[in-house]
Tab-separated table of C-alpha atoms and ligand atoms in Angstrom:
chain	number	residue	atom	x	y	z
A	9	MET	CA	-22.536	14.815	74.753
A	10	GLU	CA	-22.353	13.017	78.102
A	11	PRO	CA	-22.640	9.225	77.915
A	12	VAL	CA	-25.952	7.535	78.581
A	13	LYS	CA	-26.157	4.277	80.486
A	14	ARG	CA	-28.627	2.395	78.293
A	15	GLU	CA	-30.146	-0.888	79.424
A	16	LEU	CA	-32.534	-3.229	77.636
A	17	ARG	CA	-34.869	-5.348	79.730
A	18	MET	CA	-36.772	-7.979	77.769
A	19	TYR	CA	-39.704	-10.027	79.018
A	20	PRO	CA	-41.867	-12.735	77.448
A	21	ASP	CA	-45.132	-10.808	77.730
A	22	PRO	CA	-46.725	-7.541	78.981
A	23	GLN	CA	-47.701	-9.071	82.324
A	24	THR	CA	-44.207	-10.121	83.369
A	25	LEU	CA	-42.785	-6.889	81.946
A	26	SER	CA	-45.213	-4.764	83.988
A	27	ALA	CA	-44.452	-6.701	87.174
A	28	ALA	CA	-40.695	-6.317	86.732
A	29	ALA	CA	-40.926	-2.646	85.783
A	30	ALA	CA	-43.153	-1.828	88.752
A	31	GLU	CA	-40.802	-3.664	91.093
A	32	GLU	CA	-37.755	-1.728	89.857
A	33	LEU	CA	-39.506	1.633	89.598
A	34	GLY	CA	-40.994	1.262	93.069
A	35	ALA	CA	-37.509	0.684	94.443
A	36	PHE	CA	-36.229	3.713	92.504
A	37	LEU	CA	-38.957	5.960	93.898
A	38	GLU	CA	-38.226	4.774	97.434
A	39	THR	CA	-34.451	5.168	97.129
A	40	THR	CA	-34.598	8.555	95.397
A	41	ALA	CA	-37.019	9.989	97.948
A	42	SER	CA	-34.831	8.689	100.747
A	43	GLU	CA	-31.573	10.007	99.265
A	44	ARG	CA	-32.813	13.299	97.779
A	45	GLY	CA	-35.754	14.172	99.985
A	46	ARG	CA	-38.209	13.930	97.106
A	47	CYS	CA	-38.669	12.141	93.788
A	48	ILE	CA	-39.950	14.179	90.851
A	49	VAL	CA	-41.629	12.093	88.164
A	50	ALA	CA	-43.165	12.736	84.754
A	51	LEU	CA	-45.848	10.142	83.970
A	52	ALA	CA	-46.617	8.649	80.565
A	53	GLY	CA	-50.053	8.237	79.076
A	54	GLY	CA	-51.537	5.626	76.801
A	55	ARG	CA	-52.338	1.985	77.640
A	56	THR	CA	-48.949	0.391	78.301
A	57	PRO	CA	-48.143	2.097	81.627
A	58	ARG	CA	-51.526	1.361	83.228
A	59	PRO	CA	-50.684	-2.105	84.676
A	60	VAL	CA	-47.405	-0.689	85.993
A	61	TYR	CA	-49.300	2.143	87.726
A	62	GLU	CA	-51.777	-0.341	89.213
A	63	ARG	CA	-48.910	-2.329	90.697
A	64	LEU	CA	-47.175	0.807	92.013
A	65	ALA	CA	-50.442	1.707	93.732
A	66	ALA	CA	-50.064	-1.451	95.842
A	67	ASP	CA	-46.356	-0.971	96.613
A	68	PRO	CA	-45.913	-0.296	100.368
A	69	ARG	CA	-42.321	0.916	99.890
A	70	ILE	CA	-43.183	4.146	98.123
A	71	PRO	CA	-43.233	7.295	100.351
A	72	TRP	CA	-45.972	9.084	98.432
A	73	PRO	CA	-45.800	12.355	100.433
A	74	GLN	CA	-42.252	12.703	99.014
A	75	VAL	CA	-43.247	12.024	95.407
A	76	VAL	CA	-44.063	14.928	93.062
A	77	VAL	CA	-45.944	14.087	89.860
A	78	PHE	CA	-46.024	15.853	86.526
A	79	TRP	CA	-46.928	14.509	83.099
A	80	GLY	CA	-44.801	14.046	80.003
A	81	ASP	CA	-47.736	14.838	77.757
A	82	GLU	CA	-51.489	15.267	77.736
A	83	ARG	CA	-54.249	15.098	75.209
A	84	TYR	CA	-56.008	18.470	74.938
A	85	VAL	CA	-59.323	17.233	76.314
A	86	PRO	CA	-61.228	17.875	79.574
A	87	PRO	CA	-59.765	16.016	82.576
A	88	ASP	CA	-62.805	13.728	82.758
A	89	ASP	CA	-62.480	12.703	79.107
A	90	PRO	CA	-61.755	8.955	78.767
A	91	ARG	CA	-58.751	9.862	76.572
A	92	SER	CA	-57.144	12.008	79.300
A	93	ASN	CA	-53.744	10.775	80.507
A	94	ALA	CA	-54.379	12.428	83.866
A	95	ARG	CA	-57.674	10.569	84.206
A	96	MET	CA	-55.963	7.252	83.512
A	97	ALA	CA	-53.213	7.969	86.065
A	98	TYR	CA	-55.734	8.959	88.735
A	99	GLU	CA	-57.793	5.827	88.097
A	100	ALA	CA	-54.805	3.451	88.067
A	101	LEU	CA	-52.567	5.099	90.655
A	102	LEU	CA	-52.978	8.574	92.089
A	103	GLY	CA	-56.505	8.058	93.362
A	104	ARG	CA	-55.337	4.965	95.238
A	105	VAL	CA	-52.302	6.293	97.131
A	106	PRO	CA	-51.751	8.908	99.875
A	107	ILE	CA	-50.060	11.459	97.637
A	108	PRO	CA	-50.859	15.037	98.726
A	109	PRO	CA	-52.957	16.816	96.057
A	110	GLU	CA	-50.456	19.667	96.079
A	111	ASN	CA	-47.814	17.211	94.829
A	112	VAL	CA	-49.719	16.435	91.617
A	113	TYR	CA	-49.553	18.764	88.594
A	114	PRO	CA	-51.753	17.711	85.684
A	115	MET	CA	-51.211	19.553	82.427
A	116	PRO	CA	-53.957	22.227	82.037
A	117	THR	CA	-56.389	21.628	79.182
A	118	ARG	CA	-58.997	24.349	79.720
A	119	PHE	CA	-57.202	27.348	78.229
A	120	GLU	CA	-58.764	28.801	75.093
A	121	GLN	CA	-55.462	28.382	73.250
A	122	PRO	CA	-53.361	25.221	73.746
A	123	ASP	CA	-50.203	27.307	73.485
A	124	GLU	CA	-51.358	29.308	76.513
A	125	ALA	CA	-51.744	26.023	78.391
A	126	ALA	CA	-48.243	24.945	77.367
A	127	ARG	CA	-46.780	28.225	78.593
A	128	ALA	CA	-48.746	27.969	81.846
A	129	TYR	CA	-47.401	24.474	82.489
A	130	GLU	CA	-43.888	25.618	81.707
A	131	SER	CA	-44.321	28.290	84.383
A	132	VAL	CA	-45.346	25.551	86.819
A	133	LEU	CA	-42.222	23.589	85.933
A	134	ARG	CA	-40.017	26.672	86.297
A	135	ALA	CA	-41.456	27.261	89.758
A	136	ALA	CA	-40.794	23.640	90.748
A	137	PHE	CA	-37.310	23.311	89.275
A	138	CYS	CA	-34.153	25.233	88.776
A	139	ASP	CA	-33.312	25.964	85.163
A	140	PRO	CA	-33.431	23.653	83.226
A	141	PRO	CA	-35.678	21.110	84.914
A	142	ARG	CA	-34.198	17.797	85.911
A	143	PHE	CA	-36.761	15.065	86.524
A	144	ASP	CA	-35.626	12.162	88.641
A	145	LEU	CA	-37.722	9.892	86.439
A	146	VAL	CA	-39.482	10.320	83.120
A	147	LEU	CA	-41.762	7.462	82.069
A	148	LEU	CA	-42.522	7.079	78.370
A	149	GLY	CA	-44.481	4.774	76.138
A	150	MET	CA	-43.848	4.621	72.407
A	151	GLY	CA	-46.203	4.536	69.464
A	152	ALA	CA	-45.803	2.204	66.481
A	153	ASP	CA	-44.502	5.241	64.556
A	154	GLY	CA	-41.787	5.806	67.148
A	155	HIS	CA	-43.407	8.788	68.880
A	156	VAL	CA	-42.735	9.343	72.557
A	157	ALA	CA	-44.781	11.658	74.770
A	158	SER	CA	-46.512	13.686	72.051
A	159	LEU	CA	-43.386	14.143	69.970
A	160	PHE	CA	-44.368	12.647	66.615
A	161	PRO	CA	-42.231	12.001	63.537
A	162	GLY	CA	-41.605	15.157	61.502
A	163	SER	CA	-42.990	17.467	64.183
A	164	PRO	CA	-41.368	20.912	64.540
A	165	ALA	CA	-41.541	20.246	68.298
A	166	LEU	CA	-38.617	17.867	67.771
A	167	LEU	CA	-36.461	20.870	66.897
A	168	GLU	CA	-37.435	22.890	69.968
A	169	THR	CA	-34.434	23.840	72.070
A	170	GLU	CA	-35.797	26.658	74.286
A	171	ARG	CA	-39.355	25.780	75.320
A	172	TRP	CA	-39.872	23.079	77.957
A	173	VAL	CA	-43.512	22.462	77.040
A	174	VAL	CA	-45.200	22.975	73.680
A	175	ALA	CA	-48.626	22.467	72.133
A	176	VAL	CA	-48.677	20.237	69.068
A	177	ARG	CA	-51.157	19.106	66.441
A	178	VAL	CA	-50.746	15.402	65.658
A	179	THR	CA	-52.287	12.789	63.389
A	180	ALA	CA	-53.514	10.701	66.338
A	181	ASP	CA	-56.774	11.180	68.235
A	182	PRO	CA	-57.199	13.634	69.823
A	183	PRO	CA	-55.229	15.849	67.472
A	184	VAL	CA	-54.129	18.577	69.896
A	185	ARG	CA	-51.714	17.780	72.704
A	186	LEU	CA	-49.238	19.264	75.160
A	187	THR	CA	-45.820	17.687	75.471
A	188	LEU	CA	-42.477	18.060	77.186
A	189	THR	CA	-39.718	18.728	74.694
A	190	LEU	CA	-36.663	16.540	74.131
A	191	PRO	CA	-34.243	18.841	76.001
A	192	VAL	CA	-36.361	18.435	79.142
A	193	ILE	CA	-36.726	14.677	78.723
A	194	ASN	CA	-32.995	14.362	78.085
A	195	ARG	CA	-32.138	16.211	81.288
A	196	ALA	CA	-33.767	13.487	83.379
A	197	ARG	CA	-31.690	11.389	85.744
A	198	ARG	CA	-33.561	8.351	84.527
A	199	VAL	CA	-35.880	7.635	81.596
A	200	ASP	CA	-37.843	4.385	81.291
A	201	VAL	CA	-39.524	3.509	77.993
A	202	LEU	CA	-42.267	0.855	78.204
A	203	VAL	CA	-43.038	-0.927	74.915
A	204	THR	CA	-45.140	-4.014	74.194
A	205	GLY	CA	-46.724	-5.479	71.077
A	206	ALA	CA	-45.580	-6.683	67.662
A	207	GLU	CA	-46.870	-3.535	65.983
A	208	LYS	CA	-43.993	-1.636	67.631
A	209	ARG	CA	-41.262	-4.023	66.478
A	210	GLU	CA	-40.023	-1.818	63.632
A	211	ALA	CA	-39.993	1.325	65.763
A	212	VAL	CA	-38.031	-0.506	68.479
A	213	ARG	CA	-35.533	-1.669	65.893
A	214	ARG	CA	-35.141	1.853	64.512
A	215	ALA	CA	-34.795	3.355	67.974
A	216	LEU	CA	-32.344	0.783	69.349
A	217	VAL	CA	-30.522	-0.791	66.429
A	218	GLU	CA	-30.081	1.816	63.705
A	219	PRO	CA	-28.197	5.067	64.158
A	220	PRO	CA	-30.797	7.243	65.902
A	221	ASP	CA	-32.845	9.564	63.697
A	222	PRO	CA	-35.189	11.512	66.029
A	223	TRP	CA	-36.890	13.268	63.121
A	224	SER	CA	-38.319	10.047	61.745
A	225	CYS	CA	-38.264	8.052	64.996
A	226	PRO	CA	-38.495	10.397	68.005
A	227	ALA	CA	-37.828	7.545	70.435
A	228	GLY	CA	-34.333	7.519	68.955
A	229	GLY	CA	-33.883	11.045	70.312
A	230	VAL	CA	-34.321	9.954	73.939
A	231	HIS	CA	-30.807	10.308	75.315
A	232	PRO	CA	-30.747	11.354	78.993
A	233	GLU	CA	-27.229	12.748	79.168
A	234	GLY	CA	-25.304	11.519	82.177
A	235	GLY	CA	-28.378	9.525	83.139
A	236	LEU	CA	-29.880	6.081	82.866
A	237	LEU	CA	-32.094	4.970	79.972
A	238	VAL	CA	-34.011	1.726	80.447
A	239	TRP	CA	-36.004	0.144	77.634
A	240	TRP	CA	-38.632	-2.332	78.802
A	241	VAL	CA	-39.614	-4.417	75.785
A	242	ASP	CA	-41.682	-7.579	75.543
A	243	ARG	CA	-40.793	-10.401	73.135
A	244	ALA	CA	-43.378	-9.323	70.562
A	245	ALA	CA	-41.912	-5.822	70.305
A	246	ALA	CA	-38.309	-7.011	70.443
A	247	GLY	CA	-38.478	-9.104	67.270
A	248	GLY	CA	-36.355	-6.667	65.295
A	249	ILE	CA	-33.462	-6.616	67.767
A	250	PRO	CA	-30.583	-8.884	66.708
A	251	GLN	CA	-29.838	-11.691	69.158
A	252	THR	CA	-26.387	-10.211	69.781
A	253	GLN	CA	-27.957	-7.035	71.144
A	254	ARG	CA	-30.313	-8.835	73.449
A	255	GLU	CA	-27.756	-9.889	76.048
B	4	6PG	C1	-50.140	9.383	74.865
B	4	6PG	C2	-48.799	8.874	75.267
B	4	6PG	C3	-48.128	8.318	74.054
B	4	6PG	C4	-48.122	6.824	74.287
B	4	6PG	C5	-47.870	6.082	73.007
B	4	6PG	C6	-48.024	4.574	73.231
B	4	6PG	O1	-50.544	10.467	75.294
B	4	6PG	O2	-50.796	8.611	74.136
B	4	6PG	O3	-48.065	9.701	75.959
B	4	6PG	O4	-46.821	8.750	73.833
B	4	6PG	O5	-47.117	6.515	75.242
B	4	6PG	O6	-48.840	6.520	72.066
B	4	6PG	O7	-49.345	4.348	73.627
B	4	6PG	P1	-49.819	2.875	74.121
B	4	6PG	O8	-49.072	2.625	75.392
B	4	6PG	O9	-51.300	3.041	74.326
B	4	6PG	O10	-49.448	1.920	73.020
C-alpha cells in the first residue's frame, strides 16, 4: 500500500476553517489546472462544504473553463429537490462561476432503477478517465456515524472493489443514494475531508486516532494511496484527538 501524506488542519470554528480551506483549495485548483491542463474534482454534499463553495465562487484565481466537476455522491431525488447535492452546489458555486455546462456532470437521479443510474454515471466516468479514474481532488464531508460520501457503516458498498459507482439504501433521509466507491476515492491525488461540530468528535477520533476500521467508520477507509489526505477539523469536532496528535 503506497504511503499517504496525511495532514490535519485545525481551526477554532467553522468560519475560519471554511476561509482557510477555500484559500488552499482555490490555490490547488489554479495550480493543478495550470500544470495539468485541467483539474477534475468530485464535490461533496451536505451542509459543511457550502461556505467553502461560496468562497470559491468569489476566488478570481480559479480558471473555471479548465475545471471539470463530478460528485462524490447524490441523494436519489429530483435535481430541484432541496436535499439534492447538485442543487446545493449550483446555488453556492456552479451557478456563480463561468464554468462551461459541458464541464459539469451531476449524478443522474431520474432512472427508474437507482442501479441503472449508478451504471450510467460509471459510464460517464469511464469516458472521462482512463481506467481506473484518478480525480485530482475529492471533497468529502463526514457524518457523525463516520460515513463519507454515501458510504455508511456496515454497508456492502464498503466491500466493493470493481464498481466505481453504486446505488445504496441508507438510514439517512433520503434513503436511496448514489456514491463513488472507496477504490475510486482512494485513487485521488488529493482528498480533503471537511468536518465541524461536536457531534462528530467521536467519529473524528475513530477515523484519525484508532487503527482504521472502515466497516464501522468509513472515514477511516479514506486512504488516497500515493496522494495527499487533508482533514479540516474545527475545535468542536477535534475534541477527541490527543494533544500530541494535534501538532
Ligand atoms: C451527503 C454527503 C454526506 C455528508 C455528511 C456530512 O450527501 O449528505 O455527501 O456524506 O458529507 O453527511 O453532512 P454535513 O456536512 O451536512 O454534516
